[in-house]
Amino acid sequence: MPGTTNTLTIGERVAWYRRRRGLSQEVLAGLIGRTADWLGKVENNRIELDRLSVIKSLAEVLDISLGDLLGEPSLLDWTADSGTQTVPTLRAALMNYRALAPFGAGTDAEPPSVAVLRKEVGALWDGYQDSRFGYVTSRLPDLLHRAQAAADHHDGDDQDDARRLLGLAYQLTATQLTKLGEADLAWIAADRGLSAVRPTGDPLVTGSLFRSVGHALLATGRYTEAVRLTEDAAGYLEPHLSQATPALLSVYGTLFLSGSMAAARANDAGTTRTFLTAADQAASTLGADANHLWTAFGPTNVAIHRVATAAELGDLQVAIDLGPRLDTAGLPMERRVRHALEVARAYSSWNRVDDAQTTLLDAEQMAPEQVRHHFLSRQLALTWVRRQRGKPSAELVSLARRLKVLD
């Protein structure tokens, strides 16, 4: 299926799969507690289908993955930044048995020093936060090989440091793959990272990796499990908080931000509020926006998640009131653009399509790769094209073509 429904909205994909399953609109709507009239409007693009809780319910009844309805994964374009080896090469690196073999097969990569490896890991994390997705994806396979070689080669404290850095390299892999819609590969990377760091007993990197596990659960629609993971991971970190470093406090707070999204997508408003309150308390203790261990954690990121969770829960008033007023200029590009997509969604749902299009176009100027690979931007642009009376504007058609949703 990937690639065959690129130019369909989510509602049109629902209709496509419904017909493949031999279901009438009345039957499918009844199975998720909705009316046939509602489903008809969804399939005809008269209702925007952007709440993941509803999309997940439809996917479950149709016996397909969440990604099938979101149009994920999507093809990562070749650019001067990425070259011509992207996700398949990274998949091969993750499935390299030599990293797992118990009989000393190891890796043939040259083991770097811990100092060099730390610099390389940091450079790719910075690239991710700059929304350079092709650059990061193409360079991760070599980083994973080199980090594994360092963990195998060094001993003592250097080996523990190399294992921590290997764990962070796997976390970055999981995070990047989640952005590209490769949820199953992201899960493998997160699991591999936890295995790498486990011998060190380091709560900081372990807690950071739990966040990637949560993101992988979110990407596959396992929202209840992601809420439970948040609670378990927070419980794991809490004994270490009495003398928490700013980095550990940031990891702890960011866990609750990820958990708040999971709770919102599970339609659990109470747990969403609880998690946001916990994150807000951690941000207040931290005192200001920061970027310890690439978390971008602080009061502004908490506010960003208030907007995003409100949109997921259908509370558009909060999203419209708070979203456009937030100053995200001090945050990494990835956070700024992700928030812009939420603002565009809120504007569109509020029927302020001109504001929504302006917001999306501005986001595309800042980070074209990130906008290209998020289902919200793709579906917003295609829905706007479908709804235009007469001929869509040249600007809108051009946007839709750049996002690869219009032939």
mmCIF file of C-alpha atoms in Angstrom:
data_model
loop_
_atom_site.group_PDB
_atom_site.id
_atom_site.type_symbol
_atom_site.label_atom_id
_atom_site.label_comp_id
_atom_site.label_asym_id
_atom_site.label_seq_id
_atom_site.Cartn_x
_atom_site.Cartn_y
_atom_site.Cartn_z
ATOM 1 C CA MET A 1 0.000 0.000 0.000
ATOM 2 C CA PRO A 2 2.674 2.666 0.760
ATOM 3 C CA GLY A 3 2.813 4.992 -2.210
ATOM 4 C CA THR A 4 -0.531 4.010 -3.762
ATOM 5 C CA THR A 5 -2.644 6.443 -1.708
ATOM 6 C CA ASN A 6 -0.224 9.377 -1.449
ATOM 7 C CA THR A 7 -2.672 11.721 -3.142
ATOM 8 C CA LEU A 8 -5.646 10.756 -0.949
ATOM 9 C CA THR A 9 -6.773 12.588 2.165
ATOM 10 C CA ILE A 10 -7.192 10.555 5.336
ATOM 11 C CA GLY A 11 -10.953 10.559 4.774
ATOM 12 C CA GLU A 12 -10.480 9.257 1.241
ATOM 13 C CA ARG A 13 -8.188 6.534 2.558
ATOM 14 C CA VAL A 14 -10.898 5.527 5.029
ATOM 15 C CA ALA A 15 -13.300 5.137 2.099
ATOM 16 C CA TRP A 16 -10.698 3.170 0.112
ATOM 17 C CA TYR A 17 -10.074 0.689 2.930
ATOM 18 C CA ARG A 18 -13.774 0.514 3.847
ATOM 19 C CA ARG A 19 -14.610 -0.626 0.335
ATOM 20 C CA ARG A 20 -11.720 -3.121 0.406
ATOM 21 C CA ARG A 21 -13.217 -4.605 3.598
ATOM 22 C CA GLY A 22 -16.678 -4.735 2.060
ATOM 23 C CA LEU A 23 -18.240 -2.500 4.699
ATOM 24 C CA SER A 24 -21.019 0.010 4.188
ATOM 25 C CA GLN A 25 -20.785 3.486 5.685
ATOM 26 C CA GLU A 26 -23.555 2.553 8.116
ATOM 27 C CA VAL A 27 -21.700 -0.523 9.383
ATOM 28 C CA LEU A 28 -18.280 1.151 9.761
ATOM 29 C CA ALA A 29 -19.762 4.226 11.424
ATOM 30 C CA GLY A 30 -21.703 2.049 13.855
ATOM 31 C CA LEU A 31 -18.595 0.101 14.822
ATOM 32 C CA ILE A 32 -16.946 3.284 16.107
ATOM 33 C CA GLY A 33 -20.079 4.833 17.588
ATOM 34 C CA ARG A 34 -20.633 7.430 14.860
ATOM 35 C CA THR A 35 -23.364 8.087 12.297
ATOM 36 C CA ALA A 36 -23.266 7.276 8.600
ATOM 37 C CA ASP A 37 -23.801 10.968 7.886
ATOM 38 C CA TRP A 38 -20.639 11.832 9.856
ATOM 39 C CA LEU A 39 -18.609 9.176 8.031
ATOM 40 C CA GLY A 40 -19.901 10.368 4.677
ATOM 41 C CA LYS A 41 -18.715 13.894 5.450
ATOM 42 C CA VAL A 42 -15.326 12.533 6.527
ATOM 43 C CA GLU A 43 -14.919 10.552 3.324
ATOM 44 C CA ASN A 44 -15.948 13.582 1.236
ATOM 45 C CA ASN A 45 -13.552 15.935 3.079
ATOM 46 C CA ARG A 46 -16.310 18.050 4.596
ATOM 47 C CA ILE A 47 -15.057 17.158 8.092
ATOM 48 C CA GLU A 48 -11.325 17.336 8.862
ATOM 49 C CA LEU A 49 -10.122 14.052 10.288
ATOM 50 C CA ASP A 50 -7.068 15.148 12.250
ATOM 51 C CA ARG A 51 -7.634 13.789 15.758
ATOM 52 C CA LEU A 52 -5.480 10.712 16.132
ATOM 53 C CA SER A 53 -7.809 9.090 18.654
ATOM 54 C CA VAL A 54 -10.554 8.960 16.006
ATOM 55 C CA ILE A 55 -8.170 7.910 13.234
ATOM 56 C CA LYS A 56 -6.871 5.106 15.441
ATOM 57 C CA SER A 57 -10.423 3.848 16.096
ATOM 58 C CA LEU A 58 -11.077 3.669 12.378
ATOM 59 C CA ALA A 59 -7.760 1.891 11.739
ATOM 60 C CA GLU A 60 -8.520 -0.713 14.401
ATOM 61 C CA VAL A 61 -11.960 -1.500 12.979
ATOM 62 C CA LEU A 62 -10.551 -1.680 9.433
ATOM 63 C CA ASP A 63 -7.747 -3.970 10.710
ATOM 64 C CA ILE A 64 -4.978 -1.782 9.319
ATOM 65 C CA SER A 65 -2.138 0.180 10.896
ATOM 66 C CA LEU A 66 -2.390 3.790 11.960
ATOM 67 C CA GLY A 67 0.286 4.569 9.377
ATOM 68 C CA ASP A 68 -1.915 3.178 6.599
ATOM 69 C CA LEU A 69 -4.441 5.960 7.208
ATOM 70 C CA LEU A 70 -1.818 8.654 7.840
ATOM 71 C CA GLY A 71 0.085 7.807 4.656
ATOM 72 C CA GLU A 72 3.223 6.761 6.527
ATOM 73 C CA PRO A 73 6.014 6.054 6.031
ATOM 74 C CA SER A 74 6.698 8.526 3.262
ATOM 75 C CA LEU A 75 9.664 8.530 0.924
ATOM 76 C CA LEU A 76 12.664 10.519 2.144
ATOM 77 C CA ASP A 77 13.809 12.682 -0.753
ATOM 78 C CA TRP A 78 17.390 12.624 -1.985
ATOM 79 C CA THR A 79 19.078 15.951 -1.369
ATOM 80 C CA ALA A 80 22.610 17.318 -1.367
ATOM 81 C CA ASP A 81 22.415 16.867 2.413
ATOM 82 C CA SER A 82 21.295 13.221 2.318
ATOM 83 C CA GLY A 83 22.943 11.685 -0.726
ATOM 84 C CA THR A 84 21.296 8.588 -2.203
ATOM 85 C CA GLN A 85 21.415 6.235 0.781
ATOM 86 C CA THR A 86 18.745 6.903 3.365
ATOM 87 C CA VAL A 87 16.249 4.738 5.254
ATOM 88 C CA PRO A 88 17.121 1.365 3.638
ATOM 89 C CA THR A 89 20.763 1.780 4.637
ATOM 90 C CA LEU A 90 19.720 2.675 8.177
ATOM 91 C CA ARG A 91 17.417 -0.344 8.246
ATOM 92 C CA ALA A 92 20.341 -2.558 7.233
ATOM 93 C CA ALA A 93 22.458 -1.093 10.044
ATOM 94 C CA LEU A 94 19.734 -1.861 12.590
ATOM 95 C CA MET A 95 19.391 -5.414 11.292
ATOM 96 C CA ASN A 96 23.136 -6.132 11.283
ATOM 97 C CA TYR A 97 23.417 -9.366 13.270
ATOM 98 C CA ARG A 98 27.072 -8.654 14.118
ATOM 99 C CA ALA A 99 25.993 -6.081 16.687
ATOM 100 C CA LEU A 100 24.033 -8.823 18.496
ATOM 101 C CA ALA A 101 26.200 -11.895 18.003
ATOM 102 C CA PRO A 102 27.335 -13.630 21.234
ATOM 103 C CA PHE A 103 30.367 -15.164 19.560
ATOM 104 C CA GLY A 104 32.499 -12.054 19.181
ATOM 105 C CA ALA A 105 31.703 -11.148 15.592
ATOM 106 C CA GLY A 106 31.752 -7.467 16.522
ATOM 107 C CA THR A 107 31.969 -4.796 13.861
ATOM 108 C CA ASP A 108 34.682 -3.961 11.371
ATOM 109 C CA ALA A 109 34.377 -0.216 11.996
ATOM 110 C CA GLU A 110 37.345 1.704 13.406
ATOM 111 C CA PRO A 111 36.690 2.336 17.122
ATOM 112 C CA PRO A 112 36.808 6.088 17.828
ATOM 113 C CA SER A 113 37.910 7.594 21.104
ATOM 114 C CA VAL A 114 35.167 8.535 23.561
ATOM 115 C CA ALA A 115 35.873 12.221 22.948
ATOM 116 C CA VAL A 116 35.513 11.871 19.179
ATOM 117 C CA LEU A 117 32.385 9.756 19.533
ATOM 118 C CA ARG A 118 30.808 12.314 21.875
ATOM 119 C CA LYS A 119 31.415 15.019 19.300
ATOM 120 C CA GLU A 120 29.912 12.918 16.492
ATOM 121 C CA VAL A 121 26.803 12.040 18.494
ATOM 122 C CA GLY A 122 26.327 15.676 19.452
ATOM 123 C CA ALA A 123 26.691 16.865 15.865
ATOM 124 C CA LEU A 124 23.930 14.556 14.615
ATOM 125 C CA TRP A 125 21.598 15.428 17.484
ATOM 126 C CA ASP A 126 22.138 19.089 16.608
ATOM 127 C CA GLY A 127 21.354 18.263 12.985
ATOM 128 C CA TYR A 128 18.090 16.643 14.033
ATOM 129 C CA GLN A 129 17.077 19.669 16.080
ATOM 130 C CA ASP A 130 17.866 21.804 13.025
ATOM 131 C CA SER A 131 15.334 19.654 11.100
ATOM 132 C CA ARG A 132 17.992 18.321 8.704
ATOM 133 C CA PHE A 133 16.312 14.939 8.409
ATOM 134 C CA GLY A 134 18.097 13.711 5.285
ATOM 135 C CA TYR A 135 21.501 14.663 6.674
ATOM 136 C CA VAL A 136 20.880 12.831 9.941
ATOM 137 C CA THR A 137 19.333 9.716 8.393
ATOM 138 C CA SER A 138 22.176 9.229 5.923
ATOM 139 C CA ARG A 139 24.885 9.543 8.592
ATOM 140 C CA LEU A 140 23.327 7.454 11.333
ATOM 141 C CA PRO A 141 24.404 4.044 9.944
ATOM 142 C CA ASP A 142 28.098 4.973 10.170
ATOM 143 C CA LEU A 143 27.598 6.497 13.623
ATOM 144 C CA LEU A 144 25.925 3.327 14.909
ATOM 145 C CA HIS A 145 28.770 1.166 13.552
ATOM 146 C CA ARG A 146 31.421 3.391 15.086
ATOM 147 C CA ALA A 147 29.625 3.671 18.418
ATOM 148 C CA GLN A 148 29.242 -0.106 18.605
ATOM 149 C CA ALA A 149 32.929 -0.531 17.798
ATOM 150 C CA ALA A 150 33.825 1.878 20.614
ATOM 151 C CA ALA A 151 31.607 0.025 23.096
ATOM 152 C CA ASP A 152 33.223 -3.281 22.083
ATOM 153 C CA HIS A 153 36.790 -1.954 22.071
ATOM 154 C CA HIS A 154 37.108 0.185 25.202
ATOM 155 C CA ASP A 155 37.048 -1.022 28.775
ATOM 156 C CA GLY A 156 36.470 0.404 32.243
ATOM 157 C CA ASP A 157 35.031 3.911 32.466
ATOM 158 C CA ASP A 158 35.633 4.506 28.769
ATOM 159 C CA GLN A 159 33.482 1.511 27.912
ATOM 160 C CA ASP A 160 30.645 2.812 30.091
ATOM 161 C CA ASP A 161 30.898 6.205 28.400
ATOM 162 C CA ALA A 162 30.908 4.547 24.971
ATOM 163 C CA ARG A 163 27.818 2.522 25.910
ATOM 164 C CA ARG A 164 26.019 5.701 26.997
ATOM 165 C CA LEU A 165 26.880 7.348 23.703
ATOM 166 C CA LEU A 166 25.785 4.237 21.795
ATOM 167 C CA GLY A 167 22.482 4.465 23.670
ATOM 168 C CA LEU A 168 22.089 8.113 22.662
ATOM 169 C CA ALA A 169 22.900 7.233 19.050
ATOM 170 C CA TYR A 170 20.151 4.620 19.101
ATOM 171 C CA GLN A 171 17.796 7.130 20.720
ATOM 172 C CA LEU A 172 18.469 9.584 17.919
ATOM 173 C CA THR A 173 17.853 6.800 15.404
ATOM 174 C CA ALA A 174 14.510 6.004 17.022
ATOM 175 C CA THR A 175 13.553 9.675 17.174
ATOM 176 C CA GLN A 176 14.436 10.337 13.543
ATOM 177 C CA LEU A 177 12.696 7.203 12.281
ATOM 178 C CA THR A 178 9.549 8.153 14.189
ATOM 179 C CA LYS A 179 9.538 11.503 12.373
ATOM 180 C CA LEU A 180 9.731 9.651 9.068
ATOM 181 C CA GLY A 181 6.821 7.360 9.945
ATOM 182 C CA GLU A 182 9.045 4.275 10.311
ATOM 183 C CA ALA A 183 7.516 3.282 13.649
ATOM 184 C CA ASP A 184 8.527 -0.395 13.635
ATOM 185 C CA LEU A 185 12.160 0.445 12.959
ATOM 186 C CA ALA A 186 12.008 3.127 15.642
ATOM 187 C CA TRP A 187 10.889 0.536 18.167
ATOM 188 C CA ILE A 188 13.866 -1.695 17.279
ATOM 189 C CA ALA A 189 16.254 1.242 17.704
ATOM 190 C CA ALA A 190 14.834 2.248 21.079
ATOM 191 C CA ASP A 191 15.001 -1.328 22.340
ATOM 192 C CA ARG A 192 18.586 -1.676 21.083
ATOM 193 C CA GLY A 193 19.515 1.552 22.875
ATOM 194 C CA LEU A 194 18.133 0.377 26.211
ATOM 195 C CA SER A 195 20.094 -2.862 25.857
ATOM 196 C CA ALA A 196 23.282 -0.914 25.134
ATOM 197 C CA VAL A 197 23.011 1.342 28.173
ATOM 198 C CA ARG A 198 21.647 -1.189 30.662
ATOM 199 C CA PRO A 199 25.091 -2.406 31.887
ATOM 200 C CA THR A 200 25.976 1.161 32.938
ATOM 201 C CA GLY A 201 22.969 1.563 35.232
ATOM 202 C CA ASP A 202 22.816 5.220 34.146
ATOM 203 C CA PRO A 203 19.357 6.651 35.003
ATOM 204 C CA LEU A 204 19.866 9.742 32.830
ATOM 205 C CA VAL A 205 20.401 8.028 29.483
ATOM 206 C CA THR A 206 17.985 5.225 30.391
ATOM 207 C CA GLY A 207 15.282 7.774 31.166
ATOM 208 C CA SER A 208 16.029 9.586 27.930
ATOM 209 C CA LEU A 209 15.632 6.355 25.981
ATOM 210 C CA PHE A 210 12.283 5.661 27.648
ATOM 211 C CA ARG A 211 11.080 8.830 25.924
ATOM 212 C CA SER A 212 11.916 7.274 22.541
ATOM 213 C CA VAL A 213 10.072 4.096 23.493
ATOM 214 C CA GLY A 214 7.074 6.291 24.279
ATOM 215 C CA HIS A 215 7.324 8.027 20.909
ATOM 216 C CA ALA A 216 7.419 4.654 19.150
ATOM 217 C CA LEU A 217 4.298 3.583 21.046
ATOM 218 C CA LEU A 218 2.583 6.832 20.066
ATOM 219 C CA ALA A 219 3.493 6.341 16.420
ATOM 220 C CA THR A 220 1.827 2.920 16.370
ATOM 221 C CA GLY A 221 -1.319 4.108 18.150
ATOM 222 C CA ARG A 222 -0.587 2.295 21.416
ATOM 223 C CA TYR A 223 -1.662 5.244 23.524
ATOM 224 C CA THR A 224 -2.696 3.420 26.707
ATOM 225 C CA GLU A 225 0.641 1.588 26.790
ATOM 226 C CA ALA A 226 2.463 4.900 26.297
ATOM 227 C CA VAL A 227 0.625 6.373 29.305
ATOM 228 C CA ARG A 228 1.622 3.375 31.386
ATOM 229 C CA LEU A 229 5.220 3.674 30.218
ATOM 230 C CA THR A 230 5.270 7.312 31.327
ATOM 231 C CA GLU A 231 4.134 6.335 34.810
ATOM 232 C CA ASP A 232 6.639 3.475 35.029
ATOM 233 C CA ALA A 233 9.551 5.541 33.696
ATOM 234 C CA ALA A 234 8.765 8.441 36.042
ATOM 235 C CA GLY A 235 8.693 5.993 38.947
ATOM 236 C CA TYR A 236 12.103 4.691 37.866
ATOM 237 C CA LEU A 237 13.582 8.205 37.864
ATOM 238 C CA GLU A 238 11.941 9.574 41.019
ATOM 239 C CA PRO A 239 14.436 8.061 43.515
ATOM 240 C CA HIS A 240 17.182 9.995 41.706
ATOM 241 C CA LEU A 241 15.441 13.378 41.827
ATOM 242 C CA SER A 242 16.484 14.480 45.315
ATOM 243 C CA GLN A 243 19.789 15.706 43.892
ATOM 244 C CA ALA A 244 18.772 15.895 40.255
ATOM 245 C CA THR A 245 21.022 17.612 37.750
ATOM 246 C CA PRO A 246 19.360 19.991 35.263
ATOM 247 C CA ALA A 247 19.754 17.270 32.623
ATOM 248 C CA LEU A 248 17.956 14.631 34.716
ATOM 249 C CA LEU A 249 15.222 17.111 35.620
ATOM 250 C CA SER A 250 14.787 17.879 31.916
ATOM 251 C CA VAL A 251 14.545 14.196 30.988
ATOM 252 C CA TYR A 252 12.026 13.651 33.787
ATOM 253 C CA GLY A 253 9.873 16.586 32.681
ATOM 254 C CA THR A 254 10.031 15.626 29.016
ATOM 255 C CA LEU A 255 8.716 12.157 29.843
ATOM 256 C CA PHE A 256 5.526 13.793 31.080
ATOM 257 C CA LEU A 257 5.234 15.875 27.919
ATOM 258 C CA SER A 258 5.338 12.742 25.792
ATOM 259 C CA GLY A 259 2.915 11.099 28.206
ATOM 260 C CA SER A 260 0.518 14.034 27.972
ATOM 261 C CA MET A 261 0.272 13.525 24.215
ATOM 262 C CA ALA A 262 -0.423 9.827 24.753
ATOM 263 C CA ALA A 263 -3.149 10.577 27.296
ATOM 264 C CA ALA A 264 -4.753 13.164 25.016
ATOM 265 C CA ARG A 265 -4.798 10.734 22.097
ATOM 266 C CA ALA A 266 -6.389 8.182 24.426
ATOM 267 C CA ASN A 267 -9.106 10.786 25.164
ATOM 268 C CA ASP A 268 -8.049 10.876 28.827
ATOM 269 C CA ALA A 269 -8.287 14.569 29.717
ATOM 270 C CA GLY A 270 -7.681 13.992 33.435
ATOM 271 C CA THR A 271 -4.373 12.183 32.955
ATOM 272 C CA THR A 272 -3.383 14.759 30.343
ATOM 273 C CA ARG A 273 -3.804 17.529 32.928
ATOM 274 C CA THR A 274 -1.927 15.497 35.558
ATOM 275 C CA PHE A 275 1.047 14.935 33.266
ATOM 276 C CA LEU A 276 1.149 18.572 32.134
ATOM 277 C CA THR A 277 1.104 19.708 35.766
ATOM 278 C CA ALA A 278 4.022 17.403 36.570
ATOM 279 C CA ALA A 279 5.951 18.713 33.555
ATOM 280 C CA ASP A 280 5.170 22.296 34.548
ATOM 281 C CA GLN A 281 6.513 21.683 38.049
ATOM 282 C CA ALA A 282 9.737 20.264 36.628
ATOM 283 C CA ALA A 283 10.038 23.246 34.266
ATOM 284 C CA SER A 284 9.514 25.670 37.168
ATOM 285 C CA THR A 285 12.248 23.925 39.139
ATOM 286 C CA LEU A 286 14.545 24.106 36.124
ATOM 287 C CA GLY A 287 13.728 27.804 35.942
ATOM 288 C CA ALA A 288 14.071 28.569 32.232
ATOM 289 C CA ASP A 289 14.059 27.051 28.771
ATOM 290 C CA ALA A 290 17.085 24.836 28.197
ATOM 291 C CA ASN A 291 18.252 22.031 25.936
ATOM 292 C CA HIS A 292 19.930 19.556 28.263
ATOM 293 C CA LEU A 293 20.488 16.221 26.504
ATOM 294 C CA TRP A 294 18.620 17.656 23.489
ATOM 295 C CA THR A 295 15.286 17.780 25.347
ATOM 296 C CA ALA A 296 14.437 21.436 24.524
ATOM 297 C CA PHE A 297 12.713 21.305 27.908
ATOM 298 C CA GLY A 298 11.395 24.277 29.815
ATOM 299 C CA PRO A 299 8.264 26.392 30.297
ATOM 300 C CA THR A 300 7.846 27.094 26.577
ATOM 301 C CA ASN A 301 7.886 23.426 25.604
ATOM 302 C CA VAL A 302 5.286 22.755 28.296
ATOM 303 C CA ALA A 303 3.106 25.488 26.769
ATOM 304 C CA ILE A 304 3.623 23.961 23.305
ATOM 305 C CA HIS A 305 2.256 20.684 24.638
ATOM 306 C CA ARG A 306 -0.727 22.454 26.192
ATOM 307 C CA VAL A 307 -1.628 23.591 22.691
ATOM 308 C CA ALA A 308 -0.990 20.187 21.089
ATOM 309 C CA THR A 309 -2.930 18.225 23.713
ATOM 310 C CA ALA A 310 -5.836 20.678 23.511
ATOM 311 C CA ALA A 311 -6.001 20.090 19.755
ATOM 312 C CA GLU A 312 -5.914 16.314 20.242
ATOM 313 C CA LEU A 313 -8.753 16.550 22.781
ATOM 314 C CA GLY A 314 -10.799 18.728 20.456
ATOM 315 C CA ASP A 315 -10.507 21.868 22.602
ATOM 316 C CA LEU A 316 -9.855 24.254 19.740
ATOM 317 C CA GLN A 317 -10.541 27.347 21.826
ATOM 318 C CA VAL A 318 -7.439 26.699 23.954
ATOM 319 C CA ALA A 319 -5.337 25.936 20.882
ATOM 320 C CA ILE A 320 -6.467 29.132 19.131
ATOM 321 C CA ASP A 321 -6.126 31.334 22.219
ATOM 322 C CA LEU A 322 -2.688 30.105 23.297
ATOM 323 C CA GLY A 323 -0.969 28.738 20.186
ATOM 324 C CA PRO A 324 -0.351 31.870 18.090
ATOM 325 C CA ARG A 325 0.769 33.881 21.138
ATOM 326 C CA LEU A 326 3.627 31.578 22.081
ATOM 327 C CA ASP A 327 7.124 32.885 21.386
ATOM 328 C CA THR A 328 9.142 29.835 20.339
ATOM 329 C CA ALA A 329 12.090 31.722 18.825
ATOM 330 C CA GLY A 330 14.471 30.506 21.533
ATOM 331 C CA LEU A 331 13.783 26.822 20.919
ATOM 332 C CA PRO A 332 15.416 24.455 18.391
ATOM 333 C CA MET A 333 13.945 24.525 14.895
ATOM 334 C CA GLU A 334 12.302 21.116 15.236
ATOM 335 C CA ARG A 335 10.211 22.340 18.202
ATOM 336 C CA ARG A 336 9.342 25.652 16.563
ATOM 337 C CA VAL A 337 8.082 24.014 13.381
ATOM 338 C CA ARG A 338 6.184 21.260 15.190
ATOM 339 C CA HIS A 339 4.315 23.949 17.112
ATOM 340 C CA ALA A 340 3.614 25.867 13.908
ATOM 341 C CA LEU A 341 1.902 22.777 12.479
ATOM 342 C CA GLU A 342 -0.384 22.657 15.523
ATOM 343 C CA VAL A 343 -1.242 26.319 15.065
ATOM 344 C CA ALA A 344 -2.023 25.699 11.389
ATOM 345 C CA ARG A 345 -4.260 22.782 12.353
ATOM 346 C CA ALA A 346 -6.130 24.918 14.893
ATOM 347 C CA TYR A 347 -6.615 27.764 12.408
ATOM 348 C CA SER A 348 -7.888 25.353 9.757
ATOM 349 C CA SER A 349 -10.343 23.699 12.136
ATOM 350 C CA TRP A 350 -11.546 27.177 13.132
ATOM 351 C CA ASN A 351 -12.155 27.904 9.429
ATOM 352 C CA ARG A 352 -9.388 30.514 9.324
ATOM 353 C CA VAL A 353 -7.832 28.870 6.292
ATOM 354 C CA ASP A 354 -5.855 31.913 5.128
ATOM 355 C CA ASP A 355 -4.119 32.116 8.518
ATOM 356 C CA ALA A 356 -3.553 28.367 8.449
ATOM 357 C CA GLN A 357 -1.960 28.470 5.003
ATOM 358 C CA THR A 358 0.279 31.387 5.954
ATOM 359 C CA THR A 359 1.431 29.533 9.068
ATOM 360 C CA LEU A 360 2.164 26.361 7.111
ATOM 361 C CA LEU A 361 4.033 28.215 4.371
ATOM 362 C CA ASP A 362 6.155 30.012 6.973
ATOM 363 C CA ALA A 363 6.952 26.673 8.617
ATOM 364 C CA GLU A 364 7.931 25.219 5.252
ATOM 365 C CA GLN A 365 10.345 28.091 4.720
ATOM 366 C CA MET A 366 12.012 27.315 8.055
ATOM 367 C CA ALA A 367 12.185 23.517 7.760
ATOM 368 C CA PRO A 368 10.971 22.043 4.455
ATOM 369 C CA GLU A 369 12.000 18.481 5.289
ATOM 370 C CA GLN A 370 10.116 18.436 8.566
ATOM 371 C CA VAL A 371 6.958 19.883 7.038
ATOM 372 C CA ARG A 372 7.183 17.419 4.156
ATOM 373 C CA HIS A 373 7.265 14.443 6.535
ATOM 374 C CA HIS A 374 4.426 15.281 8.909
ATOM 375 C CA PHE A 375 0.970 13.942 8.221
ATOM 376 C CA LEU A 376 -0.670 17.171 9.419
ATOM 377 C CA SER A 377 0.941 19.362 6.781
ATOM 378 C CA ARG A 378 0.273 16.865 3.998
ATOM 379 C CA GLN A 379 -3.353 16.371 4.937
ATOM 380 C CA LEU A 380 -4.048 20.059 5.534
ATOM 381 C CA ALA A 381 -2.726 21.024 2.111
ATOM 382 C CA LEU A 382 -4.609 18.269 0.298
ATOM 383 C CA THR A 383 -7.850 18.980 2.156
ATOM 384 C CA TRP A 384 -7.603 22.680 1.251
ATOM 385 C CA VAL A 385 -7.178 21.739 -2.402
ATOM 386 C CA ARG A 386 -10.221 19.435 -2.288
ATOM 387 C CA ARG A 387 -12.401 22.078 -0.645
ATOM 388 C CA GLN A 388 -11.608 24.974 -2.951
ATOM 389 C CA ARG A 389 -14.554 25.955 -5.109
ATOM 390 C CA GLY A 390 -13.428 26.137 -8.700
ATOM 391 C CA LYS A 391 -9.729 26.053 -9.464
ATOM 392 C CA PRO A 392 -7.354 26.033 -6.448
ATOM 393 C CA SER A 393 -4.886 28.893 -6.232
ATOM 394 C CA ALA A 394 -1.505 28.424 -7.876
ATOM 395 C CA GLU A 395 0.175 28.926 -4.498
ATOM 396 C CA LEU A 396 -1.858 26.148 -2.900
ATOM 397 C CA VAL A 397 -1.328 23.759 -5.815
ATOM 398 C CA SER A 398 2.407 24.454 -5.664
ATOM 399 C CA LEU A 399 2.460 23.719 -1.916
ATOM 400 C CA ALA A 400 0.582 20.457 -2.393
ATOM 401 C CA ARG A 401 2.994 19.378 -5.104
ATOM 402 C CA ARG A 402 6.026 20.192 -2.969
ATOM 403 C CA LEU A 403 4.492 18.060 -0.224
ATOM 404 C CA LYS A 404 4.039 15.244 -2.794
ATOM 405 C CA VAL A 405 0.289 14.946 -2.239
ATOM 406 C CA LEU A 406 -0.774 16.228 -5.650
ATOM 407 C CA ASP A 407 0.334 14.892 -9.020
#
